[in-house]
Short mmCIF file of C-alpha atoms and ligand atoms in Angstrom, two decimals:
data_model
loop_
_atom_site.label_atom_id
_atom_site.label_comp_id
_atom_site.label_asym_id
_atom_site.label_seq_id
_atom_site.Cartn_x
_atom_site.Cartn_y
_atom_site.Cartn_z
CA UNK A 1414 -28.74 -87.96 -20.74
CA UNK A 1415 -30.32 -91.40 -19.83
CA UNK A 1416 -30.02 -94.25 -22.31
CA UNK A 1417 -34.17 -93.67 -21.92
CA UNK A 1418 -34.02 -90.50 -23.65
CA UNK A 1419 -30.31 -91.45 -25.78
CA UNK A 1420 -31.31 -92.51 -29.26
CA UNK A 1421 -27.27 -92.73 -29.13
CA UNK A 1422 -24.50 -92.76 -26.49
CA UNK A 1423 -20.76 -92.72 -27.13
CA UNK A 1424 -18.60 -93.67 -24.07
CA UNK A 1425 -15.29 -92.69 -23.75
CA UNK A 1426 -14.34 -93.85 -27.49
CA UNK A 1427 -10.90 -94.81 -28.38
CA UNK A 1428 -9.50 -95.63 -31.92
CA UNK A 1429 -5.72 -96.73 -32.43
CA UNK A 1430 -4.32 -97.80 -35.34
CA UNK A 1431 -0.80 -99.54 -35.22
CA UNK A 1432 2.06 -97.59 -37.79
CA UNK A 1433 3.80 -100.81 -39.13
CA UNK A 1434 7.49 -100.52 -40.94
CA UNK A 1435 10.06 -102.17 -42.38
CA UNK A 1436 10.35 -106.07 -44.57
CA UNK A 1437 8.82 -107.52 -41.13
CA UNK A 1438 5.93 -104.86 -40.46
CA UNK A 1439 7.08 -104.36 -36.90
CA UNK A 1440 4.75 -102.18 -35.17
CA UNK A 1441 6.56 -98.53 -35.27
CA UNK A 1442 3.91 -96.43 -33.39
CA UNK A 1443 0.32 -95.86 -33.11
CA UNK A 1444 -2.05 -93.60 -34.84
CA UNK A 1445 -4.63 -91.85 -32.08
CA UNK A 1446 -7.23 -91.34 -34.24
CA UNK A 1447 -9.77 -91.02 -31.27
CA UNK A 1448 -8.80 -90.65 -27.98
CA UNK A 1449 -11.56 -90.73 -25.51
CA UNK A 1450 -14.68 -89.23 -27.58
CA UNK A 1451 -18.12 -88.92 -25.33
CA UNK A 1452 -21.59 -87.50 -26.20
CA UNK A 1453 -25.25 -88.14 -26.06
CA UNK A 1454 -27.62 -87.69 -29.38
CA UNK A 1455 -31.46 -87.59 -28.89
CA UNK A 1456 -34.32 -88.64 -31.07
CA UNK A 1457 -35.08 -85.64 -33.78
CA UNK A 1458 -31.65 -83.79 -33.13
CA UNK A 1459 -28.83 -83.22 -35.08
CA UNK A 1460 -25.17 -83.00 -33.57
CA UNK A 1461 -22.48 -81.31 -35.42
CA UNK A 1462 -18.90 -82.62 -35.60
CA UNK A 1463 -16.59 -80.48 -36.75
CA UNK A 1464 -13.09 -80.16 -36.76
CA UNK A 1465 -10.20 -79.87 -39.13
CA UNK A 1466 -8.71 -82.79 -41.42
CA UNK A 1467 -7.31 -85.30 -39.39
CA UNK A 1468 -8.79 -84.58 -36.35
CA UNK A 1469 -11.26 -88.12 -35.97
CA UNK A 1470 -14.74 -86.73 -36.98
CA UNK A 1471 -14.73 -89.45 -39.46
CA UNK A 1472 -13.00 -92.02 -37.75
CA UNK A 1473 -16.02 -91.72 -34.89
CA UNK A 1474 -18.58 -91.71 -37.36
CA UNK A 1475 -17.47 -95.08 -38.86
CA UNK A 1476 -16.93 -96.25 -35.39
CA UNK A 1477 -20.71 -95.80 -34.26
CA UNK A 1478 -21.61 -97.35 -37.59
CA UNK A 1479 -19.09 -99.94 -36.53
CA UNK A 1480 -17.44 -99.59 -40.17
CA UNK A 1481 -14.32 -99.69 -37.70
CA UNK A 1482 -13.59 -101.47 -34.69
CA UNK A 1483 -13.29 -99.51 -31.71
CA UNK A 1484 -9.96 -100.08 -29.61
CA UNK A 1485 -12.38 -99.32 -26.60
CA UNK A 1486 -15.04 -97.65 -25.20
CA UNK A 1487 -18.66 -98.16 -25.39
CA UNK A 1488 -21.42 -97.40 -28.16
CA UNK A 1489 -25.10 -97.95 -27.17
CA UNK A 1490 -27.99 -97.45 -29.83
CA UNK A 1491 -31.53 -97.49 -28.16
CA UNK A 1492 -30.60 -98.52 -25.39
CA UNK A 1493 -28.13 -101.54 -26.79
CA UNK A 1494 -24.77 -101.94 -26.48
CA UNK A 1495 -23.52 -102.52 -30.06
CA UNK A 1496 -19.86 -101.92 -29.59
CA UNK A 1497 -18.63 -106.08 -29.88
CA UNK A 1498 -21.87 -107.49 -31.78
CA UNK A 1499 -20.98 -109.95 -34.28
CA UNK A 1500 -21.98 -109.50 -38.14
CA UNK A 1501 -25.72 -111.38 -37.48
CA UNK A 1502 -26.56 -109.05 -34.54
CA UNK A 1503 -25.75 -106.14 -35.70
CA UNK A 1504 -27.77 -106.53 -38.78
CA UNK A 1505 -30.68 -105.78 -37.62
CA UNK A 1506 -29.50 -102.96 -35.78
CA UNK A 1507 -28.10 -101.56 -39.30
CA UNK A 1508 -31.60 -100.93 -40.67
CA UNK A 1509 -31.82 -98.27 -37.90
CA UNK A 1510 -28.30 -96.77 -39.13
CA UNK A 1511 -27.53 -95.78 -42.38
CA UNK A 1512 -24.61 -93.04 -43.75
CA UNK A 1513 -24.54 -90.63 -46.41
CA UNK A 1514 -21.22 -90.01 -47.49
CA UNK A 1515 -18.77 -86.84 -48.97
CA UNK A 1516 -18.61 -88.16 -52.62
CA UNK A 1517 -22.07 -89.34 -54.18
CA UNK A 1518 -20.38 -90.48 -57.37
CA UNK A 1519 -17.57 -92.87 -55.80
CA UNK A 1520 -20.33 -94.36 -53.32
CA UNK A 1521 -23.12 -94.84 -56.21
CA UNK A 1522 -22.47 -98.20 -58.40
CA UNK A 1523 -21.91 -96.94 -62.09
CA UNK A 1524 -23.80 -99.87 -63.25
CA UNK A 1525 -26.58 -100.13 -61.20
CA UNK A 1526 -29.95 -97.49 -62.53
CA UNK A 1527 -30.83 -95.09 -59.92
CA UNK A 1528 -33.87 -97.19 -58.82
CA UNK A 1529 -32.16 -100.62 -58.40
CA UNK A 1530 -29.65 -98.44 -55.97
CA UNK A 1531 -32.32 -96.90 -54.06
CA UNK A 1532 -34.11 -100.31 -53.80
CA UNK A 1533 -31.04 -102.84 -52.61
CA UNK A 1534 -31.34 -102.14 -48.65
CA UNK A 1535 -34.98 -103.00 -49.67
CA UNK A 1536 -33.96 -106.53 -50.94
CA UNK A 1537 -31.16 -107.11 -48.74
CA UNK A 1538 -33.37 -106.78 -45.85
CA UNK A 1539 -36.22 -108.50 -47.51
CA UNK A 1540 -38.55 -105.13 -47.37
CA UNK A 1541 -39.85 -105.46 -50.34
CA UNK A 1542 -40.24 -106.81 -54.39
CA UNK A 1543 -41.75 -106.55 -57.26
CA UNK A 1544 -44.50 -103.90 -57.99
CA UNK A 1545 -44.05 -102.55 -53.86
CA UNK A 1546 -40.67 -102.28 -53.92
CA UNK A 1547 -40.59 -99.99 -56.99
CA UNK A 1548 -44.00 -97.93 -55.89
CA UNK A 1549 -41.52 -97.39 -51.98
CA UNK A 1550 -38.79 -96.53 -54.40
CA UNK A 1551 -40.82 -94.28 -56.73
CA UNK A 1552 -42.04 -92.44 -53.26
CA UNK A 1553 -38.19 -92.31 -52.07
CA UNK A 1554 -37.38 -90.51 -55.10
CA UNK A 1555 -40.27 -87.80 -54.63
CA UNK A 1556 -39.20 -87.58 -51.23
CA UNK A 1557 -35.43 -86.16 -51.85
CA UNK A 1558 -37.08 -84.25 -54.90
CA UNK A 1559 -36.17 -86.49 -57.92
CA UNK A 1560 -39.01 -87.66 -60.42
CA UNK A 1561 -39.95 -91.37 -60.34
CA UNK A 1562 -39.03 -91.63 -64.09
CA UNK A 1563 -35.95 -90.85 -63.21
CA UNK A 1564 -35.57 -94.17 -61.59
CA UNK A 1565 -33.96 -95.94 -64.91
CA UNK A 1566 -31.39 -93.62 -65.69
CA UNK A 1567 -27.74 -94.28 -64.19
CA UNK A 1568 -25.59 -92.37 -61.86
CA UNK A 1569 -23.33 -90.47 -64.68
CA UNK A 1570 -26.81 -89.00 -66.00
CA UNK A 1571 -27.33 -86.98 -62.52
CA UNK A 1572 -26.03 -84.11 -61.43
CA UNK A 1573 -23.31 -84.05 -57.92
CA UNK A 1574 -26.53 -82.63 -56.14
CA UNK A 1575 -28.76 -84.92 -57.49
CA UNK A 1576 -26.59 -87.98 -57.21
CA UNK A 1577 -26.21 -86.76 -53.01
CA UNK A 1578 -30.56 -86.72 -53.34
CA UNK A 1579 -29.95 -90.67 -54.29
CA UNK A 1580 -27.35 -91.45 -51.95
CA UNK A 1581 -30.08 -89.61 -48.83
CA UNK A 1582 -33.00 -91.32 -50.58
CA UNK A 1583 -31.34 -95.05 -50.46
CA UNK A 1584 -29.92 -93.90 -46.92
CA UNK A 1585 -34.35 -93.34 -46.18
CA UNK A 1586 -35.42 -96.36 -47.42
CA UNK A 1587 -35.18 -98.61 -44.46
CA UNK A 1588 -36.55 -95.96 -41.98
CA UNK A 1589 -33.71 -95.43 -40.42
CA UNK A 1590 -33.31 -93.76 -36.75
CA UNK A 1591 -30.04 -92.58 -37.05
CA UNK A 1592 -28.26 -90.89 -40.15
CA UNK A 1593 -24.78 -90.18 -40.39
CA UNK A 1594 -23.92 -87.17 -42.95
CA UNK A 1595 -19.99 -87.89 -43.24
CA UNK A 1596 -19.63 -84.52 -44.87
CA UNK A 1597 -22.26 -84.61 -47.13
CA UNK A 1598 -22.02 -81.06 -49.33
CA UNK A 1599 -17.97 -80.51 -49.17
CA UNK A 1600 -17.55 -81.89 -52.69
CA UNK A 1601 -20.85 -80.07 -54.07
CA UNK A 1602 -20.91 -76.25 -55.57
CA UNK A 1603 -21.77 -73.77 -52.95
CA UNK A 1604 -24.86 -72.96 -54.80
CA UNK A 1605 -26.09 -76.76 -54.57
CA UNK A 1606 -25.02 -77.10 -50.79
CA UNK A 1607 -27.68 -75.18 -49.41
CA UNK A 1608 -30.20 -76.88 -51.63
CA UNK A 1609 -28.91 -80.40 -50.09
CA UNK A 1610 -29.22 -79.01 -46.21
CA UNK A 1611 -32.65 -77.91 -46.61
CA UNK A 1612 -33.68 -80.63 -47.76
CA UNK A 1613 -31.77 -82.82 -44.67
CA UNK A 1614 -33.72 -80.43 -42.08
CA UNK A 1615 -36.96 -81.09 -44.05
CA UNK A 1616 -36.76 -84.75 -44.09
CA UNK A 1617 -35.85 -84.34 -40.18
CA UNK A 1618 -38.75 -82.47 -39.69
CA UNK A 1619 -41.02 -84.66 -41.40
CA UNK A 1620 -39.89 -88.31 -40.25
CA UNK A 1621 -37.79 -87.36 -37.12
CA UNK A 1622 -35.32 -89.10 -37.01
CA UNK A 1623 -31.17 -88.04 -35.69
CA UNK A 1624 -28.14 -86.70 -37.57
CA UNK A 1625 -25.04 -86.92 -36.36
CA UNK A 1626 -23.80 -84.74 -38.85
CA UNK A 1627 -19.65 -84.64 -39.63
CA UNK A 1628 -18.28 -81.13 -41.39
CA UNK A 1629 -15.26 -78.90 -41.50
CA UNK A 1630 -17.46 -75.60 -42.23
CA UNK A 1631 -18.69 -74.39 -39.35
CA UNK A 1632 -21.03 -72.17 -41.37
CA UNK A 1633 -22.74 -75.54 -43.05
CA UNK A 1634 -22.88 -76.63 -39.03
CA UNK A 1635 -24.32 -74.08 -37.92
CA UNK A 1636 -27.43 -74.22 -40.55
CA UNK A 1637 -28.48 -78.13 -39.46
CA UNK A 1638 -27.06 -78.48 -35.81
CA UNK A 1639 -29.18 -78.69 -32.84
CA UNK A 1640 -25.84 -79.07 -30.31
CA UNK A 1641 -22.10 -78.96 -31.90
CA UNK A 1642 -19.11 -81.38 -30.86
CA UNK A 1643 -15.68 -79.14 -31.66
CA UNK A 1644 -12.74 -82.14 -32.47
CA UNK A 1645 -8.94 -81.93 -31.82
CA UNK A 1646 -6.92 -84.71 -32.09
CA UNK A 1647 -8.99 -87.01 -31.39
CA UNK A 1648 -10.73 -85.47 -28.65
CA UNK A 1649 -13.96 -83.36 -28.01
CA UNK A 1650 -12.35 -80.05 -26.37
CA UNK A 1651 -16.12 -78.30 -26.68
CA UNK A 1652 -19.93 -79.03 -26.77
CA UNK A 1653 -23.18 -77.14 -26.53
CA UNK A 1654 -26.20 -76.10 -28.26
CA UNK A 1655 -25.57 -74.26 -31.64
CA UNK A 1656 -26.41 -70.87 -30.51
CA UNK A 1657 -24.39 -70.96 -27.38
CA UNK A 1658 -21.47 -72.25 -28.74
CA UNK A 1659 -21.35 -70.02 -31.30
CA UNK A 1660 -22.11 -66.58 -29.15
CA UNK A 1661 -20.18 -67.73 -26.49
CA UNK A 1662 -17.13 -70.03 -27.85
CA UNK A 1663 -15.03 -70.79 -24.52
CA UNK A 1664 -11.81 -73.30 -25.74
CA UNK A 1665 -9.47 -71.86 -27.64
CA UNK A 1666 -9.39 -74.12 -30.72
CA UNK A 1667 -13.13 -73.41 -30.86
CA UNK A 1668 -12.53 -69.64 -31.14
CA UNK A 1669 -9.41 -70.04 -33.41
CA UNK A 1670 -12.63 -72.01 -36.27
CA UNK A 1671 -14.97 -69.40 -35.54
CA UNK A 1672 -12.33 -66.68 -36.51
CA UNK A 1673 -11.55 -68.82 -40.17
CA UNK A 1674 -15.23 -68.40 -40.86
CA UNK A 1675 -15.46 -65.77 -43.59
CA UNK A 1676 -18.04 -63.11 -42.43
CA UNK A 1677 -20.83 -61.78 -45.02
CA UNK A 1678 -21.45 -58.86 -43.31
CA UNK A 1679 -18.37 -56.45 -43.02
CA UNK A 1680 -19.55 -54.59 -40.54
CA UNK A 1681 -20.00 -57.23 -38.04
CA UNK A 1682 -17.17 -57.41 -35.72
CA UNK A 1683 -14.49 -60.20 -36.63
CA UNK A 1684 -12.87 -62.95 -34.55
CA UNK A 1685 -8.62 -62.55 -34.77
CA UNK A 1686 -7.18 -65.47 -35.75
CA UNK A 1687 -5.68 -67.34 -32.96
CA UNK A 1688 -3.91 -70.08 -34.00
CA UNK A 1689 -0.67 -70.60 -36.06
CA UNK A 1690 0.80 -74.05 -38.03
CA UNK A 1691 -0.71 -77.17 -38.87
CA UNK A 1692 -2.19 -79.98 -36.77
CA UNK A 1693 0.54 -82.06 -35.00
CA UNK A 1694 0.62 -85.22 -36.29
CA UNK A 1695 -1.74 -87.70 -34.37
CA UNK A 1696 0.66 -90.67 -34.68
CA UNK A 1697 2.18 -89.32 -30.97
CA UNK A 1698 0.69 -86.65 -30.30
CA UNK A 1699 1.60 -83.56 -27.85
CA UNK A 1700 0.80 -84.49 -24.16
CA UNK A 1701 -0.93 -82.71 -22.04
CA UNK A 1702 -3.87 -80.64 -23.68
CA UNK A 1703 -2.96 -81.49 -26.82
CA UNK A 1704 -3.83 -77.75 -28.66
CA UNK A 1705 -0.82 -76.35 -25.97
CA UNK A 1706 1.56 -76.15 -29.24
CA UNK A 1707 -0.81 -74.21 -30.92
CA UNK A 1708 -2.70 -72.15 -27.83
CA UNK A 1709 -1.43 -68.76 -27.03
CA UNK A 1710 -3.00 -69.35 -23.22
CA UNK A 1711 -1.14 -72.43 -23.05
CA UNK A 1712 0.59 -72.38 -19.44
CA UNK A 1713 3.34 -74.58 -18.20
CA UNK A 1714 1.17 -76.86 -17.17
CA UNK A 1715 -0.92 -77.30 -20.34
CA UNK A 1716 2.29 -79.48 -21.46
CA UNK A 1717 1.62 -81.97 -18.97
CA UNK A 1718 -1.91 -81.81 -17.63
CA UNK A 1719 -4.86 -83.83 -19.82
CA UNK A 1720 -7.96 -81.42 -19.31
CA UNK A 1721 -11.10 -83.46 -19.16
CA UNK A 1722 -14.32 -82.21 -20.27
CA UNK A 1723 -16.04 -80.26 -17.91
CA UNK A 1724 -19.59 -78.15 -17.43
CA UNK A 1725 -18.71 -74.53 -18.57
CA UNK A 1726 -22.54 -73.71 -18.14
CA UNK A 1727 -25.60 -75.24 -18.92
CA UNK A 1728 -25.66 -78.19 -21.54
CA UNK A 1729 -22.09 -76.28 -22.02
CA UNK A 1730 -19.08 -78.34 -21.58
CA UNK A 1731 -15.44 -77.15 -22.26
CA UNK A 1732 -11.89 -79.39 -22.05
CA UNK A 1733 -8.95 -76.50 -21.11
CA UNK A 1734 -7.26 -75.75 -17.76
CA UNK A 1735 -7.91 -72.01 -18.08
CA UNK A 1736 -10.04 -70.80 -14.63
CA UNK A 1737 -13.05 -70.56 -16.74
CA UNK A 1738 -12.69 -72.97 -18.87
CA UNK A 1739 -11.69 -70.57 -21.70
CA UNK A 1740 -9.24 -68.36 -23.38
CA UNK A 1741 -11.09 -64.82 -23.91
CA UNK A 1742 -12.38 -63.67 -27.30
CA UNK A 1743 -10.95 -60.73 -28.79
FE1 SF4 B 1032 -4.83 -73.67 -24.24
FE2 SF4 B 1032 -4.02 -74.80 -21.96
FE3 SF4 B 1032 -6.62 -74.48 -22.45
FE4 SF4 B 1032 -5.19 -76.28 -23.81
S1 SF4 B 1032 -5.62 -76.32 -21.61
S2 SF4 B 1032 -6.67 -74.87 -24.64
S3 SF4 B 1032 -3.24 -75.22 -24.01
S4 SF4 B 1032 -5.09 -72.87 -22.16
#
């Protein structure tokens, strides 16, 4: 994808933190959060991260946002290279990201009315005041389906789902381009989460603008996704449009989530789980492919060989050593 058409491009992203110990804090290892992350996100589409706990999805959504400092690689936004930008340059390239995050209570200020939270990026960026600023507010609030009179009351008089409708409406006020969902439903009831995703696609639909969307249930993925990232370790290991990666899962590790996802229907044919244990730990972790401790294709050299991320098929691209790319699906 050229940076032209890129509304976002990731290269080869790398996140390290050092594991300090001891009176002294002597460096004692090094956390690889991410290890070499890569991918593309258009105008108007949404790309899924998904993974299990641990495995970075957050870490390279704070990177992009540049909430962390990348170790290395590359992040360009529209074209600009905002990976070592200062605090006063990458202001204005803020307005044109903004994050919604997994808990709307702990990122709402308690004392702060639900208006005067929706309007700060307004002030801070010197948008708006007075009788325009609360008229943009007002239409934010109709926008993520929340009445304007509800602008006066605090957070603790809101609901989880509609606290998450103030957190996306303050998240809209400046317009953004780019929204990262840092998994935006997990702490909602299941009845509410579907509620909160529709209305993510319909504000997509109506102002266009990306998601780069971070989850652990693939079945929330699946409903907003355009293209899905699958994270290990720190790594991508599998990427494609929703549809084919979902018919057509070719790592291991991808096949392994799609088997955990429960299935409504029982007589649609389920996935066998393929994976045993727990993540290894990513301070050191396995060399080689690093799913080879958990991969029941994993081959000699698996435990030695780092598979890169290759073209498994159109817009398809799959990280394992296997001849095609992929363990089969039983
Ligand atoms: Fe499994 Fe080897 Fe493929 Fe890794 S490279 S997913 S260990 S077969």
């Amino acid at each position: 994808m050229s940076a032209e058409t890129a509304l976002l491009e990731v290269e080869n992203l790398v996140k390290h933190y050092p594991v300090r110990r001891g009176l002294l804090r002597r460096r004692a290892g090094t956390v690889h959060a991410v290890d070499g992350v890569s991918f593309a996100l258009r105008r108007g589409e949404t790309l899924g991260l998904v993974g299990e706990s641990g495995c970075g999805k957050s870490t390279v959504a704070r990177s992009v946002l540049r909430l962390v400092e990348p170790t290395s690689g590359r992040i360009q936004l529209k074209g600009h290279d905002i990976t070592h930008l200062g605090k006063t340059e990458l202001r204005q390239h803020r307005r044109a990201m903004q994050i919604v995050f997994q808990d709307p209570f702990a990122s709402l200020n308690p004392r702060m009315s639900a208006g005067d939270i929706v309007g700060e990026p307004l002030s801070v960026h010197g948008l708006a005041s007075g009788r325009d600023k609360e008229a943009r507010v007002a239409e934010l609030f109709s926008q993520v389906g929340l009445r304007p009179d509800q602008m006066r009351n605090f957070p603790h008089q809101f609901s989880g789902g509609q606290r998450q409708r103030i957190c996306i409406a303050r998240a809209l006020a400046l317009r953004p381009d780019l929204i990262v969902c840092d998994e935006p439903v997990s702490a909602l009831d299941v009845s509410i989460q579907a509620q909160v995703i529709n209305l993510l696609v319909d504000l997509q639909q109506a102002y266009g603008f990306s998601y780069l969307f971070i989850a652990h249930d693939l079945a929330v993925v699946a409903h907003i996704s355009h293209r899905v990232a699958v994270m290990y370790l720190g790594r991508i290991v599998e990427i494609a449009d929703k549809n084919e990666l979902f018919n057509n899962p070719r790592h291991p590790y991808t096949q392994a989530l799609l088997a955990s996802v429960p299935v409504a229907n029982p007589r649609v044919k389920r996935l066998t789980p393929l994976v045993d244990g727990d993540v290894p730990s990513p301070v050191n972790p396995p060399p080689g492919c690093a799913f080879h401790t958990r991969c029941r294709y994993a081959m000699a050299r698996c435990k030695t060989e780092r598979p890169a991320l290759l073209a498994a098929g159109p817009r398809h691209q799959v990280a394992c050593l296997l001849g095609d790319g992929a363990g089969r699906a039983e």
